[in-house]
């Protein structure tokens, strides 16, 4: 059974997003803040996709998919060829589409065009919007997250985002204080073994 053959979890599922993937997505959409537009309104919206695999509690994001689309000013609409590439890449990598992530020039909101032109309309699909072309944006709570449910995109509250989407490190170090405690644990373990041996004599 492939990851793609698993059904999507229902709306309300958990999402685990590795920090390097989040950073790469931000870097890509932020790049468009310097591309295209007009003399009076320089820069363009950027768009990337987050792909992932099902896990026990929801979905784990495993990749950021970059269309490397043309700058289009205050809009971004993938071409049919780009959408075909997206679907083909997901199939080849055995991943599911978790979210779309795009920017707006000013505020973070879901416009009528965002509602109508979303790349997916499966329940639980996420649409993340960063304001200011993502310039100066580093955290998920600086963006607005929408979830598609029963035919509409609903803005998630700050509490919902915090409880359901975890941006986490993929390299975890043992802290120095933990290493210092290790010899004490080993010493106590040896003492317990000696005590047991003495009682059994």
mmCIF file with all atom_site columns, C-alpha atoms in Angstrom:
data_model
loop_
_atom_site.group_PDB
_atom_site.id
_atom_site.type_symbol
_atom_site.label_atom_id
_atom_site.label_alt_id
_atom_site.label_comp_id
_atom_site.label_asym_id
_atom_site.label_entity_id
_atom_site.label_seq_id
_atom_site.pdbx_PDB_ins_code
_atom_site.Cartn_x
_atom_site.Cartn_y
_atom_site.Cartn_z
_atom_site.occupancy
_atom_site.B_iso_or_equiv
_atom_site.pdbx_formal_charge
_atom_site.auth_seq_id
_atom_site.auth_comp_id
_atom_site.auth_asym_id
_atom_site.auth_atom_id
_atom_site.pdbx_PDB_model_num
ATOM 1   C CA . UNK A 1 1   ? 0.000   0.000   0.000   1.00 0.00 ? 1   UNK A CA 1
ATOM 2   C CA . UNK A 1 2   ? 1.452   3.365   -1.017  1.00 0.00 ? 2   UNK A CA 1
ATOM 3   C CA . UNK A 1 3   ? 1.245   6.615   0.925   1.00 0.00 ? 3   UNK A CA 1
ATOM 4   C CA . UNK A 1 4   ? -0.869  8.100   -1.857  1.00 0.00 ? 4   UNK A CA 1
ATOM 5   C CA . UNK A 1 5   ? -3.410  5.301   -1.556  1.00 0.00 ? 5   UNK A CA 1
ATOM 6   C CA . UNK A 1 6   ? -4.081  6.219   2.083   1.00 0.00 ? 6   UNK A CA 1
ATOM 7   C CA . UNK A 1 7   ? -7.088  8.507   2.434   1.00 0.00 ? 7   UNK A CA 1
ATOM 8   C CA . UNK A 1 8   ? -6.573  12.043  3.654   1.00 0.00 ? 8   UNK A CA 1
ATOM 9   C CA . UNK A 1 9   ? -7.239  12.449  7.360   1.00 0.00 ? 9   UNK A CA 1
ATOM 10  C CA . UNK A 1 10  ? -10.415 14.417  8.110   1.00 0.00 ? 10  UNK A CA 1
ATOM 11  C CA . UNK A 1 11  ? -10.309 18.176  8.797   1.00 0.00 ? 11  UNK A CA 1
ATOM 12  C CA . UNK A 1 12  ? -8.805  18.923  12.177  1.00 0.00 ? 12  UNK A CA 1
ATOM 13  C CA . UNK A 1 13  ? -5.802  16.629  11.649  1.00 0.00 ? 13  UNK A CA 1
ATOM 14  C CA . UNK A 1 14  ? -2.319  17.316  12.993  1.00 0.00 ? 14  UNK A CA 1
ATOM 15  C CA . UNK A 1 15  ? 0.494   18.507  10.702  1.00 0.00 ? 15  UNK A CA 1
ATOM 16  C CA . UNK A 1 16  ? 4.193   18.165  11.504  1.00 0.00 ? 16  UNK A CA 1
ATOM 17  C CA . UNK A 1 17  ? 6.353   20.571  9.492   1.00 0.00 ? 17  UNK A CA 1
ATOM 18  C CA . UNK A 1 18  ? 10.167  20.275  9.700   1.00 0.00 ? 18  UNK A CA 1
ATOM 19  C CA . UNK A 1 19  ? 11.890  23.634  10.192  1.00 0.00 ? 19  UNK A CA 1
ATOM 20  C CA . UNK A 1 20  ? 14.202  23.269  7.130   1.00 0.00 ? 20  UNK A CA 1
ATOM 21  C CA . UNK A 1 21  ? 11.184  22.705  4.867   1.00 0.00 ? 21  UNK A CA 1
ATOM 22  C CA . UNK A 1 22  ? 9.372   25.718  6.334   1.00 0.00 ? 22  UNK A CA 1
ATOM 23  C CA . UNK A 1 23  ? 12.511  27.846  5.864   1.00 0.00 ? 23  UNK A CA 1
ATOM 24  C CA . UNK A 1 24  ? 12.954  26.666  2.262   1.00 0.00 ? 24  UNK A CA 1
ATOM 25  C CA . UNK A 1 25  ? 9.314   27.499  1.478   1.00 0.00 ? 25  UNK A CA 1
ATOM 26  C CA . UNK A 1 26  ? 9.709   30.985  2.962   1.00 0.00 ? 26  UNK A CA 1
ATOM 27  C CA . UNK A 1 27  ? 12.935  31.579  1.021   1.00 0.00 ? 27  UNK A CA 1
ATOM 28  C CA . UNK A 1 28  ? 11.280  30.617  -2.264  1.00 0.00 ? 28  UNK A CA 1
ATOM 29  C CA . UNK A 1 29  ? 8.130   32.737  -1.963  1.00 0.00 ? 29  UNK A CA 1
ATOM 30  C CA . UNK A 1 30  ? 10.184  35.653  -0.586  1.00 0.00 ? 30  UNK A CA 1
ATOM 31  C CA . UNK A 1 31  ? 12.348  35.552  -3.721  1.00 0.00 ? 31  UNK A CA 1
ATOM 32  C CA . UNK A 1 32  ? 9.384   36.815  -5.754  1.00 0.00 ? 32  UNK A CA 1
ATOM 33  C CA . UNK A 1 33  ? 9.261   40.029  -3.709  1.00 0.00 ? 33  UNK A CA 1
ATOM 34  C CA . UNK A 1 34  ? 12.079  41.251  -5.990  1.00 0.00 ? 34  UNK A CA 1
ATOM 35  C CA . UNK A 1 35  ? 10.669  39.964  -9.279  1.00 0.00 ? 35  UNK A CA 1
ATOM 36  C CA . UNK A 1 36  ? 8.147   41.406  -11.729 1.00 0.00 ? 36  UNK A CA 1
ATOM 37  C CA . UNK A 1 37  ? 5.409   43.844  -10.864 1.00 0.00 ? 37  UNK A CA 1
ATOM 38  C CA . UNK A 1 38  ? 5.361   47.446  -12.049 1.00 0.00 ? 38  UNK A CA 1
ATOM 39  C CA . UNK A 1 39  ? 7.408   50.533  -11.280 1.00 0.00 ? 39  UNK A CA 1
ATOM 40  C CA . UNK A 1 40  ? 4.758   51.693  -8.812  1.00 0.00 ? 40  UNK A CA 1
ATOM 41  C CA . UNK A 1 41  ? 4.121   48.215  -7.403  1.00 0.00 ? 41  UNK A CA 1
ATOM 42  C CA . UNK A 1 42  ? 7.319   46.163  -7.711  1.00 0.00 ? 42  UNK A CA 1
ATOM 43  C CA . UNK A 1 43  ? 7.468   42.510  -6.726  1.00 0.00 ? 43  UNK A CA 1
ATOM 44  C CA . UNK A 1 44  ? 5.164   39.547  -7.213  1.00 0.00 ? 44  UNK A CA 1
ATOM 45  C CA . UNK A 1 45  ? 3.289   36.953  -5.241  1.00 0.00 ? 45  UNK A CA 1
ATOM 46  C CA . UNK A 1 46  ? 5.083   33.640  -4.776  1.00 0.00 ? 46  UNK A CA 1
ATOM 47  C CA . UNK A 1 47  ? 3.573   30.157  -4.550  1.00 0.00 ? 47  UNK A CA 1
ATOM 48  C CA . UNK A 1 48  ? 4.910   26.791  -3.402  1.00 0.00 ? 48  UNK A CA 1
ATOM 49  C CA . UNK A 1 49  ? 3.340   23.521  -2.283  1.00 0.00 ? 49  UNK A CA 1
ATOM 50  C CA . UNK A 1 50  ? 3.932   21.357  0.756   1.00 0.00 ? 50  UNK A CA 1
ATOM 51  C CA . UNK A 1 51  ? 3.845   17.609  0.194   1.00 0.00 ? 51  UNK A CA 1
ATOM 52  C CA . UNK A 1 52  ? 3.768   14.922  2.846   1.00 0.00 ? 52  UNK A CA 1
ATOM 53  C CA . UNK A 1 53  ? 2.810   11.465  4.010   1.00 0.00 ? 53  UNK A CA 1
ATOM 54  C CA . UNK A 1 54  ? 0.130   10.160  6.381   1.00 0.00 ? 54  UNK A CA 1
ATOM 55  C CA . UNK A 1 55  ? 1.108   9.481   9.979   1.00 0.00 ? 55  UNK A CA 1
ATOM 56  C CA . UNK A 1 56  ? -0.802  8.167   12.978  1.00 0.00 ? 56  UNK A CA 1
ATOM 57  C CA . UNK A 1 57  ? -2.031  11.602  14.041  1.00 0.00 ? 57  UNK A CA 1
ATOM 58  C CA . UNK A 1 58  ? -2.314  13.272  10.642  1.00 0.00 ? 58  UNK A CA 1
ATOM 59  C CA . UNK A 1 59  ? 0.291   14.287  8.056   1.00 0.00 ? 59  UNK A CA 1
ATOM 60  C CA . UNK A 1 60  ? 4.061   14.807  8.119   1.00 0.00 ? 60  UNK A CA 1
ATOM 61  C CA . UNK A 1 61  ? 5.406   17.312  5.577   1.00 0.00 ? 61  UNK A CA 1
ATOM 62  C CA . UNK A 1 62  ? 8.308   15.811  3.644   1.00 0.00 ? 62  UNK A CA 1
ATOM 63  C CA . UNK A 1 63  ? 9.004   18.280  0.824   1.00 0.00 ? 63  UNK A CA 1
ATOM 64  C CA . UNK A 1 64  ? 8.443   21.738  -0.579  1.00 0.00 ? 64  UNK A CA 1
ATOM 65  C CA . UNK A 1 65  ? 7.576   21.637  -4.297  1.00 0.00 ? 65  UNK A CA 1
ATOM 66  C CA . UNK A 1 66  ? 8.670   24.699  -6.257  1.00 0.00 ? 66  UNK A CA 1
ATOM 67  C CA . UNK A 1 67  ? 7.004   25.481  -9.557  1.00 0.00 ? 67  UNK A CA 1
ATOM 68  C CA . UNK A 1 68  ? 9.562   28.193  -10.305 1.00 0.00 ? 68  UNK A CA 1
ATOM 69  C CA . UNK A 1 69  ? 6.640   30.003  -11.906 1.00 0.00 ? 69  UNK A CA 1
ATOM 70  C CA . UNK A 1 70  ? 6.911   33.277  -13.771 1.00 0.00 ? 70  UNK A CA 1
ATOM 71  C CA . UNK A 1 71  ? 6.392   36.457  -11.683 1.00 0.00 ? 71  UNK A CA 1
ATOM 72  C CA . UNK A 1 72  ? 2.825   37.671  -12.193 1.00 0.00 ? 72  UNK A CA 1
ATOM 73  C CA . UNK A 1 73  ? 2.564   40.756  -9.985  1.00 0.00 ? 73  UNK A CA 1
ATOM 74  C CA . UNK A 1 74  ? -0.343  40.748  -7.539  1.00 0.00 ? 74  UNK A CA 1
ATOM 75  C CA . UNK A 1 75  ? -1.568  37.310  -8.567  1.00 0.00 ? 75  UNK A CA 1
ATOM 76  C CA . UNK A 1 76  ? -0.194  33.863  -9.220  1.00 0.00 ? 76  UNK A CA 1
ATOM 77  C CA . UNK A 1 77  ? -2.040  31.269  -11.277 1.00 0.00 ? 77  UNK A CA 1
ATOM 78  C CA . UNK A 1 78  ? -0.283  27.987  -12.125 1.00 0.00 ? 78  UNK A CA 1
ATOM 79  C CA . UNK A 1 79  ? -0.486  26.892  -15.737 1.00 0.00 ? 79  UNK A CA 1
ATOM 80  C CA . UNK A 1 80  ? -1.939  23.518  -16.726 1.00 0.00 ? 80  UNK A CA 1
ATOM 81  C CA . UNK A 1 81  ? 1.587   22.312  -17.447 1.00 0.00 ? 81  UNK A CA 1
ATOM 82  C CA . UNK A 1 82  ? 2.726   23.339  -13.959 1.00 0.00 ? 82  UNK A CA 1
ATOM 83  C CA . UNK A 1 83  ? -0.233  21.576  -12.345 1.00 0.00 ? 83  UNK A CA 1
ATOM 84  C CA . UNK A 1 84  ? 0.501   18.426  -14.387 1.00 0.00 ? 84  UNK A CA 1
ATOM 85  C CA . UNK A 1 85  ? 4.114   18.591  -13.176 1.00 0.00 ? 85  UNK A CA 1
ATOM 86  C CA . UNK A 1 86  ? 2.876   18.934  -9.592  1.00 0.00 ? 86  UNK A CA 1
ATOM 87  C CA . UNK A 1 87  ? 0.572   15.928  -9.814  1.00 0.00 ? 87  UNK A CA 1
ATOM 88  C CA . UNK A 1 88  ? 3.190   13.818  -11.606 1.00 0.00 ? 88  UNK A CA 1
ATOM 89  C CA . UNK A 1 89  ? 5.843   14.701  -9.024  1.00 0.00 ? 89  UNK A CA 1
ATOM 90  C CA . UNK A 1 90  ? 3.546   13.802  -6.135  1.00 0.00 ? 90  UNK A CA 1
ATOM 91  C CA . UNK A 1 91  ? 2.799   10.460  -7.783  1.00 0.00 ? 91  UNK A CA 1
ATOM 92  C CA . UNK A 1 92  ? 6.476   9.707   -8.485  1.00 0.00 ? 92  UNK A CA 1
ATOM 93  C CA . UNK A 1 93  ? 7.489   10.604  -4.924  1.00 0.00 ? 93  UNK A CA 1
ATOM 94  C CA . UNK A 1 94  ? 4.507   8.786   -3.379  1.00 0.00 ? 94  UNK A CA 1
ATOM 95  C CA . UNK A 1 95  ? 3.444   11.907  -1.461  1.00 0.00 ? 95  UNK A CA 1
ATOM 96  C CA . UNK A 1 96  ? 0.154   13.667  -0.863  1.00 0.00 ? 96  UNK A CA 1
ATOM 97  C CA . UNK A 1 97  ? -0.580  17.369  -1.320  1.00 0.00 ? 97  UNK A CA 1
ATOM 98  C CA . UNK A 1 98  ? -0.789  18.900  2.161   1.00 0.00 ? 98  UNK A CA 1
ATOM 99  C CA . UNK A 1 99  ? -0.919  22.654  1.566   1.00 0.00 ? 99  UNK A CA 1
ATOM 100 C CA . UNK A 1 100 ? -0.367  25.559  -0.765  1.00 0.00 ? 100 UNK A CA 1
ATOM 101 C CA . UNK A 1 101 ? 1.685   28.479  0.537   1.00 0.00 ? 101 UNK A CA 1
ATOM 102 C CA . UNK A 1 102 ? 1.574   31.870  -1.151  1.00 0.00 ? 102 UNK A CA 1
ATOM 103 C CA . UNK A 1 103 ? 2.140   35.528  -0.436  1.00 0.00 ? 103 UNK A CA 1
ATOM 104 C CA . UNK A 1 104 ? 0.195   38.773  -0.689  1.00 0.00 ? 104 UNK A CA 1
ATOM 105 C CA . UNK A 1 105 ? 1.595   42.264  -1.124  1.00 0.00 ? 105 UNK A CA 1
ATOM 106 C CA . UNK A 1 106 ? -0.115  43.593  1.997   1.00 0.00 ? 106 UNK A CA 1
ATOM 107 C CA . UNK A 1 107 ? -2.263  41.661  4.449   1.00 0.00 ? 107 UNK A CA 1
ATOM 108 C CA . UNK A 1 108 ? -2.621  37.925  4.962   1.00 0.00 ? 108 UNK A CA 1
ATOM 109 C CA . UNK A 1 109 ? -6.142  36.923  3.904   1.00 0.00 ? 109 UNK A CA 1
ATOM 110 C CA . UNK A 1 110 ? -7.909  34.601  1.481   1.00 0.00 ? 110 UNK A CA 1
ATOM 111 C CA . UNK A 1 111 ? -9.254  36.557  -1.463  1.00 0.00 ? 111 UNK A CA 1
ATOM 112 C CA . UNK A 1 112 ? -12.198 35.382  -3.598  1.00 0.00 ? 112 UNK A CA 1
ATOM 113 C CA . UNK A 1 113 ? -9.635  34.478  -6.240  1.00 0.00 ? 113 UNK A CA 1
ATOM 114 C CA . UNK A 1 114 ? -7.740  32.364  -3.704  1.00 0.00 ? 114 UNK A CA 1
ATOM 115 C CA . UNK A 1 115 ? -10.981 30.555  -2.870  1.00 0.00 ? 115 UNK A CA 1
ATOM 116 C CA . UNK A 1 116 ? -11.868 29.853  -6.493  1.00 0.00 ? 116 UNK A CA 1
ATOM 117 C CA . UNK A 1 117 ? -8.394  29.122  -7.886  1.00 0.00 ? 117 UNK A CA 1
ATOM 118 C CA . UNK A 1 118 ? -7.006  26.899  -5.130  1.00 0.00 ? 118 UNK A CA 1
ATOM 119 C CA . UNK A 1 119 ? -5.030  23.935  -6.393  1.00 0.00 ? 119 UNK A CA 1
ATOM 120 C CA . UNK A 1 120 ? -7.005  21.406  -4.365  1.00 0.00 ? 120 UNK A CA 1
ATOM 121 C CA . UNK A 1 121 ? -10.456 21.165  -2.835  1.00 0.00 ? 121 UNK A CA 1
ATOM 122 C CA . UNK A 1 122 ? -10.150 18.086  -0.634  1.00 0.00 ? 122 UNK A CA 1
ATOM 123 C CA . UNK A 1 123 ? -11.417 18.440  2.923   1.00 0.00 ? 123 UNK A CA 1
ATOM 124 C CA . UNK A 1 124 ? -8.505  19.251  5.197   1.00 0.00 ? 124 UNK A CA 1
ATOM 125 C CA . UNK A 1 125 ? -6.408  20.951  2.475   1.00 0.00 ? 125 UNK A CA 1
ATOM 126 C CA . UNK A 1 126 ? -4.512  23.917  3.937   1.00 0.00 ? 126 UNK A CA 1
ATOM 127 C CA . UNK A 1 127 ? -3.846  27.286  2.349   1.00 0.00 ? 127 UNK A CA 1
ATOM 128 C CA . UNK A 1 128 ? -1.193  29.419  4.070   1.00 0.00 ? 128 UNK A CA 1
ATOM 129 C CA . UNK A 1 129 ? -0.889  33.114  3.208   1.00 0.00 ? 129 UNK A CA 1
ATOM 130 C CA . UNK A 1 130 ? 2.064   35.308  4.193   1.00 0.00 ? 130 UNK A CA 1
ATOM 131 C CA . UNK A 1 131 ? 1.714   39.119  4.136   1.00 0.00 ? 131 UNK A CA 1
ATOM 132 C CA . UNK A 1 132 ? 4.253   41.612  2.732   1.00 0.00 ? 132 UNK A CA 1
ATOM 133 C CA . UNK A 1 133 ? 5.512   39.102  0.143   1.00 0.00 ? 133 UNK A CA 1
ATOM 134 C CA . UNK A 1 134 ? 6.913   37.198  3.193   1.00 0.00 ? 134 UNK A CA 1
ATOM 135 C CA . UNK A 1 135 ? 9.577   39.879  3.729   1.00 0.00 ? 135 UNK A CA 1
ATOM 136 C CA . UNK A 1 136 ? 10.330  39.935  7.450   1.00 0.00 ? 136 UNK A CA 1
ATOM 137 C CA . UNK A 1 137 ? 8.086   36.912  7.994   1.00 0.00 ? 137 UNK A CA 1
ATOM 138 C CA . UNK A 1 138 ? 9.686   33.972  9.792   1.00 0.00 ? 138 UNK A CA 1
ATOM 139 C CA . UNK A 1 139 ? 7.012   32.239  11.848  1.00 0.00 ? 139 UNK A CA 1
ATOM 140 C CA . UNK A 1 140 ? 3.777   30.495  11.002  1.00 0.00 ? 140 UNK A CA 1
ATOM 141 C CA . UNK A 1 141 ? 1.859   32.677  13.454  1.00 0.00 ? 141 UNK A CA 1
ATOM 142 C CA . UNK A 1 142 ? 2.749   35.694  11.290  1.00 0.00 ? 142 UNK A CA 1
ATOM 143 C CA . UNK A 1 143 ? 0.728   34.136  8.462   1.00 0.00 ? 143 UNK A CA 1
ATOM 144 C CA . UNK A 1 144 ? -2.924  33.201  8.072   1.00 0.00 ? 144 UNK A CA 1
ATOM 145 C CA . UNK A 1 145 ? -3.874  29.561  7.664   1.00 0.00 ? 145 UNK A CA 1
ATOM 146 C CA . UNK A 1 146 ? -7.104  28.428  6.009   1.00 0.00 ? 146 UNK A CA 1
ATOM 147 C CA . UNK A 1 147 ? -8.554  24.924  5.916   1.00 0.00 ? 147 UNK A CA 1
ATOM 148 C CA . UNK A 1 148 ? -10.935 23.664  3.256   1.00 0.00 ? 148 UNK A CA 1
ATOM 149 C CA . UNK A 1 149 ? -14.041 22.091  4.790   1.00 0.00 ? 149 UNK A CA 1
ATOM 150 C CA . UNK A 1 150 ? -17.346 21.197  3.168   1.00 0.00 ? 150 UNK A CA 1
ATOM 151 C CA . UNK A 1 151 ? -16.970 23.511  0.205   1.00 0.00 ? 151 UNK A CA 1
ATOM 152 C CA . UNK A 1 152 ? -15.344 26.549  1.854   1.00 0.00 ? 152 UNK A CA 1
ATOM 153 C CA . UNK A 1 153 ? -11.986 27.782  3.104   1.00 0.00 ? 153 UNK A CA 1
ATOM 154 C CA . UNK A 1 154 ? -12.206 28.667  6.798   1.00 0.00 ? 154 UNK A CA 1
ATOM 155 C CA . UNK A 1 155 ? -9.612  30.812  8.568   1.00 0.00 ? 155 UNK A CA 1
ATOM 156 C CA . UNK A 1 156 ? -8.076  28.878  11.440  1.00 0.00 ? 156 UNK A CA 1
ATOM 157 C CA . UNK A 1 157 ? -7.741  30.685  14.751  1.00 0.00 ? 157 UNK A CA 1
ATOM 158 C CA . UNK A 1 158 ? -4.329  31.273  16.313  1.00 0.00 ? 158 UNK A CA 1
ATOM 159 C CA . UNK A 1 159 ? -5.135  28.632  18.910  1.00 0.00 ? 159 UNK A CA 1
ATOM 160 C CA . UNK A 1 160 ? -6.071  26.096  16.204  1.00 0.00 ? 160 UNK A CA 1
ATOM 161 C CA . UNK A 1 161 ? -2.831  26.726  14.302  1.00 0.00 ? 161 UNK A CA 1
ATOM 162 C CA . UNK A 1 162 ? -0.756  26.392  17.476  1.00 0.00 ? 162 UNK A CA 1
ATOM 163 C CA . UNK A 1 163 ? -2.459  23.171  18.532  1.00 0.00 ? 163 UNK A CA 1
ATOM 164 C CA . UNK A 1 164 ? -2.532  21.471  15.137  1.00 0.00 ? 164 UNK A CA 1
ATOM 165 C CA . UNK A 1 165 ? 0.590   22.538  13.209  1.00 0.00 ? 165 UNK A CA 1
ATOM 166 C CA . UNK A 1 166 ? 3.983   21.866  14.736  1.00 0.00 ? 166 UNK A CA 1
ATOM 167 C CA . UNK A 1 167 ? 7.115   23.342  13.167  1.00 0.00 ? 167 UNK A CA 1
ATOM 168 C CA . UNK A 1 168 ? 9.896   21.173  14.542  1.00 0.00 ? 168 UNK A CA 1
ATOM 169 C CA . UNK A 1 169 ? 13.624  20.533  14.224  1.00 0.00 ? 169 UNK A CA 1
ATOM 170 C CA . UNK A 1 170 ? 14.807  17.401  12.432  1.00 0.00 ? 170 UNK A CA 1
ATOM 171 C CA . UNK A 1 171 ? 18.160  17.279  14.219  1.00 0.00 ? 171 UNK A CA 1
ATOM 172 C CA . UNK A 1 172 ? 17.802  16.862  17.981  1.00 0.00 ? 172 UNK A CA 1
ATOM 173 C CA . UNK A 1 173 ? 20.854  17.132  20.239  1.00 0.00 ? 173 UNK A CA 1
ATOM 174 C CA . UNK A 1 174 ? 21.292  15.747  23.693  1.00 0.00 ? 174 UNK A CA 1
ATOM 175 C CA . UNK A 1 175 ? 21.888  18.721  25.949  1.00 0.00 ? 175 UNK A CA 1
ATOM 176 C CA . UNK A 1 176 ? 25.195  19.003  27.884  1.00 0.00 ? 176 UNK A CA 1
ATOM 177 C CA . UNK A 1 177 ? 23.396  18.788  31.233  1.00 0.00 ? 177 UNK A CA 1
ATOM 178 C CA . UNK A 1 178 ? 21.897  15.466  30.127  1.00 0.00 ? 178 UNK A CA 1
ATOM 179 C CA . UNK A 1 179 ? 25.376  14.141  29.371  1.00 0.00 ? 179 UNK A CA 1
ATOM 180 C CA . UNK A 1 180 ? 26.591  15.229  32.815  1.00 0.00 ? 180 UNK A CA 1
ATOM 181 C CA . UNK A 1 181 ? 23.740  13.333  34.497  1.00 0.00 ? 181 UNK A CA 1
ATOM 182 C CA . UNK A 1 182 ? 24.470  10.112  32.608  1.00 0.00 ? 182 UNK A CA 1
ATOM 183 C CA . UNK A 1 183 ? 27.416  8.956   34.768  1.00 0.00 ? 183 UNK A CA 1
ATOM 184 C CA . UNK A 1 184 ? 25.289  9.456   37.906  1.00 0.00 ? 184 UNK A CA 1
ATOM 185 C CA . UNK A 1 185 ? 22.525  7.286   36.442  1.00 0.00 ? 185 UNK A CA 1
ATOM 186 C CA . UNK A 1 186 ? 25.020  4.549   35.565  1.00 0.00 ? 186 UNK A CA 1
ATOM 187 C CA . UNK A 1 187 ? 26.575  4.721   39.054  1.00 0.00 ? 187 UNK A CA 1
ATOM 188 C CA . UNK A 1 188 ? 23.146  4.349   40.698  1.00 0.00 ? 188 UNK A CA 1
ATOM 189 C CA . UNK A 1 189 ? 22.307  1.412   38.399  1.00 0.00 ? 189 UNK A CA 1
ATOM 190 C CA . UNK A 1 190 ? 25.530  -0.390  39.353  1.00 0.00 ? 190 UNK A CA 1
ATOM 191 C CA . UNK A 1 191 ? 24.821  0.263   43.044  1.00 0.00 ? 191 UNK A CA 1
ATOM 192 C CA . UNK A 1 192 ? 21.359  -1.317  42.697  1.00 0.00 ? 192 UNK A CA 1
ATOM 193 C CA . UNK A 1 193 ? 22.847  -4.385  41.015  1.00 0.00 ? 193 UNK A CA 1
ATOM 194 C CA . UNK A 1 194 ? 25.416  -4.752  43.824  1.00 0.00 ? 194 UNK A CA 1
ATOM 195 C CA . UNK A 1 195 ? 22.671  -4.389  46.418  1.00 0.00 ? 195 UNK A CA 1
ATOM 196 C CA . UNK A 1 196 ? 20.595  -7.110  44.767  1.00 0.00 ? 196 UNK A CA 1
ATOM 197 C CA . UNK A 1 197 ? 23.628  -9.402  44.587  1.00 0.00 ? 197 UNK A CA 1
ATOM 198 C CA . UNK A 1 198 ? 24.382  -8.924  48.296  1.00 0.00 ? 198 UNK A CA 1
ATOM 199 C CA . UNK A 1 199 ? 20.787  -9.733  49.278  1.00 0.00 ? 199 UNK A CA 1
ATOM 200 C CA . UNK A 1 200 ? 20.834  -12.925 47.234  1.00 0.00 ? 200 UNK A CA 1
ATOM 201 C CA . UNK A 1 201 ? 23.929  -14.333 49.007  1.00 0.00 ? 201 UNK A CA 1
#
